[in-house]
Amino acid sequence: MQLITKEQTAALLANGAQSAKGDIDPYPVVKLFTPDAQATWLLTELDPSDRDLAFGLCDLGLGCPELGYVRLSEIREVRGRLRLPVERDQWFTAAGPLSAYAAAARRAERIVELEPVA
């Protein structure tokens, strides 16, 4: 499975360009996870000058998810107990901005799904 699609890459780069111009709070574009461990990443942007550098909400399953930068090349190397590679959640659709996911994750001590806004 392709970790990030071309369409998602384009959206991540567009958010990265917007972020470079000022403070933004975009919706997550892609959700990555370890199928045999507790790690999850909600990514919102890629640095246009370094397409390996992503920003988002990172949860390594230790009870303290945090906002920050991560290298896609490092995510690709992560393996869980069964040595399975990181996967993309093909059905993920963000229900709110990254700040809402971060606030919910701080309360739950892990990344959780948001309730869709009606």
GROMACS .gro file of C-alpha atoms in nm:
model
  118
    1MET     CA    1   0.000   0.000   0.000
    2GLN     CA    2   0.119   0.349  -0.083
    3LEU     CA    3   0.175   0.534   0.246
    4ILE     CA    4   0.047   0.868   0.113
    5THR     CA    5  -0.140   0.917  -0.216
    6LYS     CA    6  -0.052   1.181  -0.475
    7GLU     CA    7  -0.368   1.372  -0.388
    8GLN     CA    8  -0.283   1.367  -0.018
    9THR     CA    9   0.074   1.474  -0.092
   10ALA     CA   10  -0.060   1.772  -0.289
   11ALA     CA   11  -0.292   1.870  -0.001
   12LEU     CA   12  -0.013   1.829   0.256
   13LEU     CA   13   0.220   2.047   0.047
   14ALA     CA   14  -0.049   2.313   0.002
   15ASN     CA   15  -0.100   2.322   0.381
   16GLY     CA   16   0.276   2.344   0.428
   17ALA     CA   17   0.294   2.643   0.195
   18GLN     CA   18   0.006   2.811   0.382
   19SER     CA   19   0.170   2.737   0.718
   20ALA     CA   20   0.492   2.901   0.601
   21LYS     CA   21   0.292   3.223   0.545
   22GLY     CA   22   0.130   3.224   0.888
   23ASP     CA   23  -0.052   3.034   1.158
   24ILE     CA   24  -0.314   2.791   1.026
   25ASP     CA   25  -0.525   2.515   1.181
   26PRO     CA   26  -0.597   2.274   0.894
   27TYR     CA   27  -0.790   1.952   0.906
   28PRO     CA   28  -0.569   1.640   0.909
   29VAL     CA   29  -0.513   1.509   0.558
   30VAL     CA   30  -0.393   1.157   0.633
   31LYS     CA   31  -0.404   0.912   0.923
   32LEU     CA   32  -0.122   0.659   0.954
   33PHE     CA   33  -0.110   0.380   1.210
   34THR     CA   34   0.072   0.064   1.313
   35PRO     CA   35  -0.164  -0.234   1.274
   36ASP     CA   36   0.020  -0.429   1.546
   37ALA     CA   37   0.108  -0.154   1.792
   38GLN     CA   38  -0.044   0.163   1.936
   39ALA     CA   39   0.119   0.433   1.717
   40THR     CA   40  -0.092   0.678   1.516
   41TRP     CA   41  -0.009   0.992   1.319
   42LEU     CA   42  -0.255   1.255   1.193
   43LEU     CA   43  -0.062   1.462   0.940
   44THR     CA   44  -0.165   1.806   0.820
   45GLU     CA   45   0.129   1.933   0.618
   46LEU     CA   46   0.458   1.865   0.441
   47ASP     CA   47   0.742   2.114   0.430
   48PRO     CA   48   0.760   2.226   0.064
   49SER     CA   49   1.139   2.257   0.086
   50ASP     CA   50   1.179   1.912   0.251
   51ARG     CA   51   0.904   1.673   0.142
   52ASP     CA   52   1.020   1.417   0.399
   53LEU     CA   53   0.932   1.649   0.689
   54ALA     CA   54   0.567   1.633   0.799
   55PHE     CA   55   0.376   1.808   1.076
   56GLY     CA   56   0.085   1.672   1.273
   57LEU     CA   57  -0.037   1.499   1.586
   58CYS     CA   58   0.185   1.205   1.680
   59ASP     CA   59   0.085   0.933   1.924
   60LEU     CA   60   0.338   0.659   1.992
   61GLY     CA   61   0.105   0.480   2.231
   62LEU     CA   62   0.276   0.606   2.546
   63GLY     CA   63  -0.014   0.816   2.676
   64CYS     CA   64   0.123   1.153   2.567
   65PRO     CA   65   0.028   1.244   2.208
   66GLU     CA   66   0.190   1.564   2.090
   67LEU     CA   67   0.203   1.805   1.801
   68GLY     CA   68   0.530   1.808   1.615
   69TYR     CA   69   0.740   1.728   1.313
   70VAL     CA   70   0.823   1.379   1.195
   71ARG     CA   71   1.013   1.237   0.901
   72LEU     CA   72   0.814   1.017   0.665
   73SER     CA   73   1.126   0.809   0.611
   74GLU     CA   74   1.129   0.730   0.984
   75ILE     CA   75   0.759   0.642   0.987
   76ARG     CA   76   0.820   0.400   0.700
   77GLU     CA   77   1.076   0.216   0.915
   78VAL     CA   78   0.849   0.175   1.221
   79ARG     CA   79   0.736  -0.179   1.297
   80GLY     CA   80   0.514  -0.319   1.570
   81ARG     CA   81   0.539  -0.650   1.756
   82LEU     CA   82   0.458  -0.856   1.447
   83ARG     CA   83   0.698  -0.649   1.231
   84LEU     CA   84   0.411  -0.514   1.018
   85PRO     CA   85   0.470  -0.181   0.840
   86VAL     CA   86   0.278   0.139   0.905
   87GLU     CA   87  -0.046   0.165   0.708
   88ARG     CA   88  -0.268   0.447   0.587
   89ASP     CA   89  -0.628   0.452   0.710
   90GLN     CA   90  -0.801   0.447   0.372
   91TRP     CA   91  -1.137   0.545   0.522
   92PHE     CA   92  -1.020   0.834   0.740
   93THR     CA   93  -1.200   1.165   0.689
   94ALA     CA   94  -1.115   1.443   0.930
   95ALA     CA   95  -1.409   1.570   1.133
   96GLY     CA   96  -1.238   1.886   1.259
   97PRO     CA   97  -0.916   2.087   1.263
   98LEU     CA   98  -0.593   1.956   1.409
   99SER     CA   99  -0.640   2.165   1.724
  100ALA     CA  100  -0.964   1.977   1.801
  101TYR     CA  101  -0.789   1.641   1.761
  102ALA     CA  102  -0.501   1.761   1.981
  103ALA     CA  103  -0.738   1.877   2.256
  104ALA     CA  104  -0.931   1.548   2.249
  105ALA     CA  105  -0.605   1.350   2.248
  106ARG     CA  106  -0.475   1.538   2.553
  107ARG     CA  107  -0.794   1.452   2.742
  108ALA     CA  108  -0.799   1.085   2.633
  109GLU     CA  109  -0.417   1.042   2.641
  110ARG     CA  110  -0.439   0.900   2.287
  111ILE     CA  111  -0.568   1.004   1.947
  112VAL     CA  112  -0.943   0.954   1.928
  113GLU     CA  113  -1.204   1.003   1.658
  114LEU     CA  114  -1.399   1.329   1.672
  115GLU     CA  115  -1.774   1.341   1.652
  116PRO     CA  116  -1.877   1.484   1.312
  117VAL     CA  117  -2.019   1.834   1.330
  118ALA     CA  118  -2.379   1.842   1.206
   0.00000   0.00000   0.00000
